[in-house]
Coordinates of C-alpha atoms in Angstrom, one line a residue:
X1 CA 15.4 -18.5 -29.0
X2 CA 14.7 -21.7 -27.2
X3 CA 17.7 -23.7 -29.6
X4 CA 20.2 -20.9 -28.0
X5 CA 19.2 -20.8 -24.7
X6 CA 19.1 -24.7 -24.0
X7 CA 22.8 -25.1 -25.6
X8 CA 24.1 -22.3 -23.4
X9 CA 22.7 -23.9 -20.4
X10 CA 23.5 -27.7 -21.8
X11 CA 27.4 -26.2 -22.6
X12 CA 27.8 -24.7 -19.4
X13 CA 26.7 -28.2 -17.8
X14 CA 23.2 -26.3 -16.0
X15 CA 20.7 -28.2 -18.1
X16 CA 19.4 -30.3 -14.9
X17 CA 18.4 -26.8 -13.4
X18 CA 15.9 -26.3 -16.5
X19 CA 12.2 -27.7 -15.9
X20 CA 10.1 -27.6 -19.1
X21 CA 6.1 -27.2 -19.3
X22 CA 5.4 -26.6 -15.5
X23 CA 2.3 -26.0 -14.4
X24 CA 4.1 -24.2 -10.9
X25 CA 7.0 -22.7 -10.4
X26 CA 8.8 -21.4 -7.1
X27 CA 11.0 -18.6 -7.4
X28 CA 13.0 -16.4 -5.0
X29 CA 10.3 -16.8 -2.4
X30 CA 7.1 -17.2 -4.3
X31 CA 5.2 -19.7 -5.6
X32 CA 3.9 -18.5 -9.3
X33 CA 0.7 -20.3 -11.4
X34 CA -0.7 -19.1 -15.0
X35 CA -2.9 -17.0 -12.5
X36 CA -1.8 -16.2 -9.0
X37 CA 1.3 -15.9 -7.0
X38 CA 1.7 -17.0 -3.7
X39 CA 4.3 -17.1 -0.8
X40 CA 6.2 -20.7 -0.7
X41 CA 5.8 -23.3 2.2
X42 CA 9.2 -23.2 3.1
X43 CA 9.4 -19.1 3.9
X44 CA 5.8 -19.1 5.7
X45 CA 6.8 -21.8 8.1
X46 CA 9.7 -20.5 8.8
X47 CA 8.3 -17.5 9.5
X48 CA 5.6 -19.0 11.7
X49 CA 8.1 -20.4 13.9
X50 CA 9.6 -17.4 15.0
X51 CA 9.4 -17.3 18.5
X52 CA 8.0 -14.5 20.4
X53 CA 9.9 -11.5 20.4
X54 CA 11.8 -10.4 24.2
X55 CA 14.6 -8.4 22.5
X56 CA 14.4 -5.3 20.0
X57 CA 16.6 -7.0 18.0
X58 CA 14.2 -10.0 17.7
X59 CA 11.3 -7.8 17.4
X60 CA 13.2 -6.4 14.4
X61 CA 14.2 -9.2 13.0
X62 CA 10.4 -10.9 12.3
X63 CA 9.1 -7.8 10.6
X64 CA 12.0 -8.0 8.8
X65 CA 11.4 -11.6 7.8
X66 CA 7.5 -10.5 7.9
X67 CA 7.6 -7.6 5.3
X68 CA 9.2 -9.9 2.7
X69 CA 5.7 -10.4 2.0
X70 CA 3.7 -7.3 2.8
X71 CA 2.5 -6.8 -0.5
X72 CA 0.2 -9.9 0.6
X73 CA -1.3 -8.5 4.1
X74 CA -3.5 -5.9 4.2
X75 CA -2.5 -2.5 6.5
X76 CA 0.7 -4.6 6.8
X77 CA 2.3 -1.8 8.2
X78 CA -0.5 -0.8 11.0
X79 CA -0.5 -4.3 12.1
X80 CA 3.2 -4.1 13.1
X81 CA 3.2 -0.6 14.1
X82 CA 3.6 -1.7 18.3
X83 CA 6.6 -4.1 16.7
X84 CA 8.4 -1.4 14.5
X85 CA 8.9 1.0 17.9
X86 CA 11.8 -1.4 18.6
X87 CA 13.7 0.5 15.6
X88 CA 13.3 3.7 17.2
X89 CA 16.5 5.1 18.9
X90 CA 17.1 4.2 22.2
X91 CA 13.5 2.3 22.2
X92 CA 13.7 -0.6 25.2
X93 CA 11.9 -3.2 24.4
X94 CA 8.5 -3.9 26.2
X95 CA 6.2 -7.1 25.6
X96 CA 2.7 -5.3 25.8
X97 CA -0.9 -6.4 24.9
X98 CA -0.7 -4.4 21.6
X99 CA 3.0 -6.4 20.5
X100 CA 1.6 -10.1 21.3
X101 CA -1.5 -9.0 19.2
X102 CA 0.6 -7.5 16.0
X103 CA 3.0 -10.3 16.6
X104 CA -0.2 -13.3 16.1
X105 CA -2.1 -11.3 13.5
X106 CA 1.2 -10.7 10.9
X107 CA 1.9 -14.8 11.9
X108 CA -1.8 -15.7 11.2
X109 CA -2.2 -13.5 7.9
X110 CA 0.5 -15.7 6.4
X111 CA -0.2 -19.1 7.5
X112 CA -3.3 -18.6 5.5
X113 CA -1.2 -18.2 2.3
X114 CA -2.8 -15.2 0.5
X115 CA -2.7 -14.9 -3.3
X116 CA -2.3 -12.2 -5.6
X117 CA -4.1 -12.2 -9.1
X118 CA -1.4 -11.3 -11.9
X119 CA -2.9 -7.7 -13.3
X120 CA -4.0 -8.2 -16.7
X121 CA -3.1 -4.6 -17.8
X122 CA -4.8 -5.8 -21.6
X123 CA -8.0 -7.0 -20.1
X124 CA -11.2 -5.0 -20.2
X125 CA -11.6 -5.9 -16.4
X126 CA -12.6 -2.9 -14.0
X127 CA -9.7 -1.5 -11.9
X128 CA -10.8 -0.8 -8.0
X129 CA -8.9 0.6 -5.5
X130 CA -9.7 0.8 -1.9
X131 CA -7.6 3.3 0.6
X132 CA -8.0 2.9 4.3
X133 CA -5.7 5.1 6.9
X134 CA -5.4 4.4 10.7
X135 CA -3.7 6.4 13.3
X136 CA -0.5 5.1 12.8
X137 CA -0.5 4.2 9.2
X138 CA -2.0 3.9 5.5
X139 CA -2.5 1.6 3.3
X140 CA -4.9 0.4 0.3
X141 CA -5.4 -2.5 -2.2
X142 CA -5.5 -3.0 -6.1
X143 CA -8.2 -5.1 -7.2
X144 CA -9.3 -6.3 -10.9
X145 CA -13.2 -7.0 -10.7
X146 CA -14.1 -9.5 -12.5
X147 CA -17.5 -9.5 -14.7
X148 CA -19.4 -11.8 -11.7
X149 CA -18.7 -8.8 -9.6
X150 CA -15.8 -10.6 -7.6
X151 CA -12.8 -8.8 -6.6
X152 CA -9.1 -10.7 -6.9
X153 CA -6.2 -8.4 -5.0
X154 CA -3.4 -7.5 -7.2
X155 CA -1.2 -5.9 -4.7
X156 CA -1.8 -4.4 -0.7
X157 CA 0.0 -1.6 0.3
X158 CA 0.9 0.5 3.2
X159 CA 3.4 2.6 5.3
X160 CA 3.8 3.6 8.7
X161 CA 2.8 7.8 9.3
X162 CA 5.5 9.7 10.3
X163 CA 5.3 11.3 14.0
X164 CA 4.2 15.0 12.4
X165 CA 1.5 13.1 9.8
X166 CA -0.2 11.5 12.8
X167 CA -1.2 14.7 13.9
X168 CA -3.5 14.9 11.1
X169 CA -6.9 14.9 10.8
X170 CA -8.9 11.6 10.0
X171 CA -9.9 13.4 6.2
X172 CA -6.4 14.3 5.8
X173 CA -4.8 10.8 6.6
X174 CA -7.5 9.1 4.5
X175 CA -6.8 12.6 1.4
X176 CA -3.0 11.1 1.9
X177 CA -3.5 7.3 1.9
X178 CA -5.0 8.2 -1.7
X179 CA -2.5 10.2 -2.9
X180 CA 0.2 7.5 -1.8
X181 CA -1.9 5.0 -3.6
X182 CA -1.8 6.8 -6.9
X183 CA 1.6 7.7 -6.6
X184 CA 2.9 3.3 -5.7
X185 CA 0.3 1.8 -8.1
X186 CA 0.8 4.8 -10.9
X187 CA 2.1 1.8 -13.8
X188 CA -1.1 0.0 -13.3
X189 CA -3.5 2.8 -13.7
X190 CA -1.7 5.2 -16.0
X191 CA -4.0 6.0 -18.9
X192 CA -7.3 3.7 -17.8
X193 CA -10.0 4.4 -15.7
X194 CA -10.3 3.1 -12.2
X195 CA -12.5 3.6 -9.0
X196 CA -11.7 4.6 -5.7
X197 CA -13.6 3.5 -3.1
X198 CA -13.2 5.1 0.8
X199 CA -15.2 5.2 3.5
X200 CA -14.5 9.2 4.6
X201 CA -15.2 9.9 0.7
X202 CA -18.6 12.3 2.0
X203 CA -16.1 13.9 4.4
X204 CA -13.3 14.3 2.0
X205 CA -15.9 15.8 -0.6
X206 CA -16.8 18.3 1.8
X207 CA -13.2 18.9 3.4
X208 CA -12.0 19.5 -0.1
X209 CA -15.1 22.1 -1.1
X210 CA -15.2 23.8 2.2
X211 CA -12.8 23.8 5.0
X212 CA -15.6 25.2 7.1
X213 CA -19.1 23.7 7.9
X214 CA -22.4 26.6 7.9
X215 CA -22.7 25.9 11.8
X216 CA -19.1 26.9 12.3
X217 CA -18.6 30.2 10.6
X218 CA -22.6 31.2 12.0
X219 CA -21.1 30.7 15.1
X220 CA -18.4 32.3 14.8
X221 CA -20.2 35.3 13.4
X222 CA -21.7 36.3 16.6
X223 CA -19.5 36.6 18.5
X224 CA -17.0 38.8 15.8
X225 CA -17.9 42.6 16.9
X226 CA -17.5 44.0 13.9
X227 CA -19.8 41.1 11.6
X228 CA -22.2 41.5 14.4
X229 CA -23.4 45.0 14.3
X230 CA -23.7 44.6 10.5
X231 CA -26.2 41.0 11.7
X232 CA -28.0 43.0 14.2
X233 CA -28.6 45.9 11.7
X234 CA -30.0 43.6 8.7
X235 CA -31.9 41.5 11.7
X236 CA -33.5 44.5 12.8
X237 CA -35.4 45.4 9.5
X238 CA -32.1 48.0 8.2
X239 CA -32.2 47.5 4.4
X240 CA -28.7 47.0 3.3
X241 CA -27.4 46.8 -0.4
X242 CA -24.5 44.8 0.3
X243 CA -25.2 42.1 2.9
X244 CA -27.6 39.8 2.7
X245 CA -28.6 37.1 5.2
X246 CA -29.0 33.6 4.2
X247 CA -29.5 30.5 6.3
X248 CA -28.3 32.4 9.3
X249 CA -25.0 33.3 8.1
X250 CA -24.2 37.2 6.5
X251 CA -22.8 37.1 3.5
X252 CA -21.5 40.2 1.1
X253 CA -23.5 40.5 -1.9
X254 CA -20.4 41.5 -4.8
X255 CA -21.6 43.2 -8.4
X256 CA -19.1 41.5 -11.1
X257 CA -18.5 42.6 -14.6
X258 CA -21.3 41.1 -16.9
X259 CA -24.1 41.6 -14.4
X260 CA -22.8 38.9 -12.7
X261 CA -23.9 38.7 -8.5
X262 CA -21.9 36.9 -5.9
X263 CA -22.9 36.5 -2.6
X264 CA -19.6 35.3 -0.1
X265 CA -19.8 34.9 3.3
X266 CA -18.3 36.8 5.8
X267 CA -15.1 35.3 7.6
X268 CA -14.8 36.1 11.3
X269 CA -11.4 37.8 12.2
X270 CA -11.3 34.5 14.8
X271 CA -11.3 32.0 11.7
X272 CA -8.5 33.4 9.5
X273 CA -5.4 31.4 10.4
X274 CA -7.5 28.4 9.6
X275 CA -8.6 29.4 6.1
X276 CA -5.2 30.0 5.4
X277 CA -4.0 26.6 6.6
X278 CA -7.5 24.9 4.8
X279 CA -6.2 26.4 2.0
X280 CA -2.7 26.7 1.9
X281 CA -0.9 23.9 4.0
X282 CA -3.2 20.9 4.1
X283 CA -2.4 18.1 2.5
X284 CA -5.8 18.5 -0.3
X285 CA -4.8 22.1 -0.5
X286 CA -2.1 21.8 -3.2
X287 CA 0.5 24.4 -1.5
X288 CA 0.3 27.2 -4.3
X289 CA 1.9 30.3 -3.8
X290 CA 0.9 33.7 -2.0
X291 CA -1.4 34.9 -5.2
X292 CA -3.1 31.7 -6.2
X293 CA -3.8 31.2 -2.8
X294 CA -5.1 34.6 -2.2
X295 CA -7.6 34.6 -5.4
X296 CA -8.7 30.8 -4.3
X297 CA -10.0 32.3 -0.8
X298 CA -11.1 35.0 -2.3
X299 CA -13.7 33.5 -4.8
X300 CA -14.9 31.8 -2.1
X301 CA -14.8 34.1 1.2
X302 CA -15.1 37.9 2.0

């Protein structure tokens, strides 16, 4: 291989372009080791001697030269959210606080010259990944941990959220900057195990089991007429062989086939457009259709 692919380059008069046993090597952009890969000199400084933005087409132009090397800054895209307005249609171009500061922060993350770790897909190392979301964008990080504990990046990643997925709740951003994840980094973690880490992961564990907290739907209760009278009746020593009343929330005591005894609690008239959205349109719900969606509720809810 290496007899044929010297004399096509020596024939073809390209032989002075080879370089033989390097111990670095820059290439389109990046600087590459056995280990790491880093952006070159060259690109950073040009880069960070981009004058400050006063135009949308200038403001434009650095993220543009910026995002070259995004997979190296963490929340990449949330840092240059205030710069990216400028591509909005018809946008004017202001110079605000919140520009100056994405502006310094994208020049200062490069002019410390990140590296990435090479994933070593054959290694026994541990896979991490670590999923953050902001209000105006995700993003999240692959990491190989090491056996000394210490994390090397691999790759950051991010995008900005789209106008209707910043309405989202804080669990839903963070439920979507994990799916994202999966979905970009899917060829390093396809058929090994990995670990997500995420600081709303006690709030997504209980957004994902219940859409409602017990304060919530005992609240509710009183004040639904109908759920009420059926309260004030078991509260008032009436023995009744269906409801039940447990932790101060009525729930409907169901006989199943095989002796089996379910107790679901009872959903005020006020909170049923948001168990249907909880468990039909949010982004952990998994959109199924009109009968999955029905027999999901009601396993859990009466």
């Amino acid at each position: 291989m290496y007899r044929t692919i010297s004399g096509i380059l020596l024939s073809a008069g390209m032989w002075h372009f080879c370089s033989l046993a390097r111990k670095q090597l820059d290439y389109l952009g990046f600087r590459i080791t056995q280990n790491d890969i880093k952006p070159t000199t060259m690109n950073v400084k040009k880069t960070i001697d981009f004058p400050t933005p006063t135009s949308t087409k200038a403001a434009y132009s650095f993220v543009q030269m910026a995002q070259f090397y995004r997979r190296f800054i963490k929340d990449f895209a949330s840092i240059a959210a205030p710069l990216n307005m400028s591509k909005n249609k018809n946008a004017t171009f202001q110079r605000t606080r919140e520009c100056q500061k994405s502006f310094d922060t994208l020049k200062e993350k490069l002019s410390q010259y990140p590296l990435l770790a090479f994933y070593n897909g054959k290694s026994k190392l541990k896979v991490k990944i670590n999923t953050d979301a902001s209000t105006t964008g995700i993003g999240g990080v692959l990491h190989q941990v090491f056996p000394d504990g210490h994390l090397q990046p691999v790759q950051y990643l991010s995008r900005s959220l789209s106008t209707r997925e910043q309405k989202y709740s804080v669990v839903e951003k963070e439920c979507l900057a994990m799916v994202w994840c999966i979905g970009k980094l899917r060829p390093y973690l396809y058929g090994r195990e990995f670990t997500f880490v995420n600081s709303q992961v006690n709030n997504i564990h209980m957004a994902i089991s219940s859409p409602f907290d017990s304060s919530k739907i005992q609240e509710q209760q009183q004040q639904d007429k109908t759920i009420k009278q059926l309260y004030d009746r078991l509260t008032s020593g009436q023995h009744h062989q269906s409801n039940v009343l447990e932790n101060g929330i009525l729930h409907k005591i169901l006989h199943l086939p095989d002796r089996i005894t379910v107790k679901l609690p009872y959903i005020p008239q006020s909170m049923i457009d948001h168990l249907l959205h909880a468990y039909h349109d949010s982004p952990t719900s998994g959109h199924l259709g009109i009968n999955k969606t029905w027999h999901k509720i009601r396993d859990r809810y009466f």
